[in-house]
Amino acid sequence: MFDSRASRGRVHVYRLSKLKDATEEFLHSVFRANTYQAGRLPGADDHDPHDRASSGTAASSTSGGGGAGTGPGVSGVVRAAYRRALAVYEQPLTEHMMITGPAMAPTINRHGIKDPAASERLVIRLLRHPSPRNVLRRAYLPTAPACTCVHLPRPPPTPARTCTCTCPCPPPRRLQVRRVAAVEGQEMVSSSDAEPPFIIPAGHCWVLADNTHLRVEDGEVIDSRSYGHIPYSNVIGRVVYAAASRHDHRPVTNNPEHGSEGALLGAGEDEAVVAAEATQPNTALSEGRPYTEAPLDTGP
């Protein structure tokens, strides 16, 4: 009886999670449409390259009322936003990928420290509109920074390009798994007196590898110490589960608000999503995206 109630609770939380993503997409779509129709400031971009939910639906949103060149009416905007929200609700909340290398050990792929061929399959909780609200809550930053999957920025020739996003990346996607260690508005202080402190700018975060034994200076690992802070739009999602084998699999601890300590109706959000979409790691994670640590000089 207890297990049955717990299972029903997780299913309920899973559906709420899908509804939350769909509602967020609906509001995002309406806000973007209203901003566009109200007029843009000089220098604003026509298209947001980081809009992941439905990049090809912009044209369809202009056909629901309103004359040519004037954009859709209110009903057209709402219908287009509803279609996008429905599409998001019907999509999975997770993606699977594989990781090799020791950069995130011992949290992830701890066997990679001694065995270069070791790998783990990961479940990524997708974040379609990354922000401090869903990437990392400030209240938990000192104790539980989030382990995330991010687009690897191009190695910059100058510091001015450290925040250039490569999305959409040409296949294969150049990805990293890194921990969000600091978010916008926080001061970063170097251990070297030669490097002045600075503030993480709005819309950006600072990501680090977990393995403190690897040296950035020697090219053993790359993270924000190599390419600087990255925009939230580079974040794909939170790593919520890892599986090395049939007998070695476990949840990946992130922000307590998303796990069991931030319980919703008896089950944490990430726990409910994993239970619904990856209940049996030895089989459910059988189709993963190949992923390896990219060297510092990878790609143009």
mmCIF file with all atom_site columns, C-alpha atoms in Angstrom, residues 6-7 9-15 17 93-94 123 125 238-241 250-279:
data_model
loop_
_atom_site.group_PDB
_atom_site.id
_atom_site.type_symbol
_atom_site.label_atom_id
_atom_site.label_alt_id
_atom_site.label_comp_id
_atom_site.label_asym_id
_atom_site.label_entity_id
_atom_site.label_seq_id
_atom_site.pdbx_PDB_ins_code
_atom_site.Cartn_x
_atom_site.Cartn_y
_atom_site.Cartn_z
_atom_site.occupancy
_atom_site.B_iso_or_equiv
_atom_site.pdbx_formal_charge
_atom_site.auth_seq_id
_atom_site.auth_comp_id
_atom_site.auth_asym_id
_atom_site.auth_atom_id
_atom_site.pdbx_PDB_model_num
ATOM 1  C CA . ALA A 1 6   ? 4.518  6.632  -3.301  1.00 0.00 ? 6   ALA A CA 1
ATOM 2  C CA . SER A 1 7   ? 4.322  5.545  -6.931  1.00 0.00 ? 7   SER A CA 1
ATOM 3  C CA . GLY A 1 9   ? 2.726  10.521 -5.846  1.00 0.00 ? 9   GLY A CA 1
ATOM 4  C CA . ARG A 1 10  ? 5.715  10.383 -8.197  1.00 0.00 ? 10  ARG A CA 1
ATOM 5  C CA . VAL A 1 11  ? 3.450  10.076 -11.222 1.00 0.00 ? 11  VAL A CA 1
ATOM 6  C CA . HIS A 1 12  ? 1.545  13.128 -10.036 1.00 0.00 ? 12  HIS A CA 1
ATOM 7  C CA . VAL A 1 13  ? 4.744  15.127 -9.546  1.00 0.00 ? 13  VAL A CA 1
ATOM 8  C CA . TYR A 1 14  ? 6.006  13.990 -12.957 1.00 0.00 ? 14  TYR A CA 1
ATOM 9  C CA . ARG A 1 15  ? 2.848  15.288 -14.618 1.00 0.00 ? 15  ARG A CA 1
ATOM 10 C CA . SER A 1 17  ? 6.741  18.840 -13.922 1.00 0.00 ? 17  SER A CA 1
ATOM 11 C CA . LEU A 1 93  ? 11.724 15.786 -19.895 1.00 0.00 ? 93  LEU A CA 1
ATOM 12 C CA . THR A 1 94  ? 15.076 14.032 -20.218 1.00 0.00 ? 94  THR A CA 1
ATOM 13 C CA . VAL A 1 123 ? 20.080 11.175 -17.516 1.00 0.00 ? 123 VAL A CA 1
ATOM 14 C CA . ARG A 1 125 ? 16.782 16.836 -17.033 1.00 0.00 ? 125 ARG A CA 1
ATOM 15 C CA . ARG A 1 238 ? 20.755 19.135 -14.955 1.00 0.00 ? 238 ARG A CA 1
ATOM 16 C CA . VAL A 1 239 ? 22.401 15.739 -14.584 1.00 0.00 ? 239 VAL A CA 1
ATOM 17 C CA . VAL A 1 240 ? 19.994 13.772 -12.392 1.00 0.00 ? 240 VAL A CA 1
ATOM 18 C CA . TYR A 1 241 ? 21.082 10.127 -12.738 1.00 0.00 ? 241 TYR A CA 1
ATOM 19 C CA . ARG A 1 250 ? 22.546 6.171  -8.553  1.00 0.00 ? 250 ARG A CA 1
ATOM 20 C CA . PRO A 1 251 ? 20.901 9.610  -8.536  1.00 0.00 ? 251 PRO A CA 1
ATOM 21 C CA . VAL A 1 252 ? 23.175 12.627 -8.889  1.00 0.00 ? 252 VAL A CA 1
ATOM 22 C CA . THR A 1 253 ? 22.654 15.075 -6.033  1.00 0.00 ? 253 THR A CA 1
ATOM 23 C CA . ASN A 1 254 ? 21.873 18.618 -7.091  1.00 0.00 ? 254 ASN A CA 1
ATOM 24 C CA . ASN A 1 255 ? 20.008 21.502 -5.557  1.00 0.00 ? 255 ASN A CA 1
ATOM 25 C CA . PRO A 1 256 ? 17.948 20.159 -2.601  1.00 0.00 ? 256 PRO A CA 1
ATOM 26 C CA . GLU A 1 257 ? 14.918 22.059 -3.899  1.00 0.00 ? 257 GLU A CA 1
ATOM 27 C CA . HIS A 1 258 ? 14.754 19.687 -6.871  1.00 0.00 ? 258 HIS A CA 1
ATOM 28 C CA . GLY A 1 259 ? 15.376 16.486 -4.897  1.00 0.00 ? 259 GLY A CA 1
ATOM 29 C CA . SER A 1 260 ? 13.942 14.716 -1.898  1.00 0.00 ? 260 SER A CA 1
ATOM 30 C CA . GLU A 1 261 ? 14.738 17.576 0.477   1.00 0.00 ? 261 GLU A CA 1
ATOM 31 C CA . GLY A 1 262 ? 12.522 19.844 -1.603  1.00 0.00 ? 262 GLY A CA 1
ATOM 32 C CA . ALA A 1 263 ? 9.696  17.346 -1.612  1.00 0.00 ? 263 ALA A CA 1
ATOM 33 C CA . LEU A 1 264 ? 6.596  17.959 -3.681  1.00 0.00 ? 264 LEU A CA 1
ATOM 34 C CA . LEU A 1 265 ? 3.669  15.747 -2.684  1.00 0.00 ? 265 LEU A CA 1
ATOM 35 C CA . GLY A 1 266 ? 6.041  13.140 -1.277  1.00 0.00 ? 266 GLY A CA 1
ATOM 36 C CA . ALA A 1 267 ? 8.590  12.991 -4.088  1.00 0.00 ? 267 ALA A CA 1
ATOM 37 C CA . GLY A 1 268 ? 11.223 15.381 -5.363  1.00 0.00 ? 268 GLY A CA 1
ATOM 38 C CA . GLU A 1 269 ? 10.901 16.656 -8.908  1.00 0.00 ? 269 GLU A CA 1
ATOM 39 C CA . ASP A 1 270 ? 14.082 15.057 -10.228 1.00 0.00 ? 270 ASP A CA 1
ATOM 40 C CA . GLU A 1 271 ? 13.300 11.776 -8.486  1.00 0.00 ? 271 GLU A CA 1
ATOM 41 C CA . ALA A 1 272 ? 9.839  11.682 -10.042 1.00 0.00 ? 272 ALA A CA 1
ATOM 42 C CA . VAL A 1 273 ? 11.184 12.440 -13.513 1.00 0.00 ? 273 VAL A CA 1
ATOM 43 C CA . VAL A 1 274 ? 13.815 9.690  -13.240 1.00 0.00 ? 274 VAL A CA 1
ATOM 44 C CA . ALA A 1 275 ? 11.213 7.227  -11.966 1.00 0.00 ? 275 ALA A CA 1
ATOM 45 C CA . ALA A 1 276 ? 8.942  7.993  -14.921 1.00 0.00 ? 276 ALA A CA 1
ATOM 46 C CA . GLU A 1 277 ? 11.504 8.110  -17.741 1.00 0.00 ? 277 GLU A CA 1
ATOM 47 C CA . ALA A 1 278 ? 14.434 5.994  -16.539 1.00 0.00 ? 278 ALA A CA 1
ATOM 48 C CA . THR A 1 279 ? 13.087 3.540  -13.987 1.00 0.00 ? 279 THR A CA 1
#
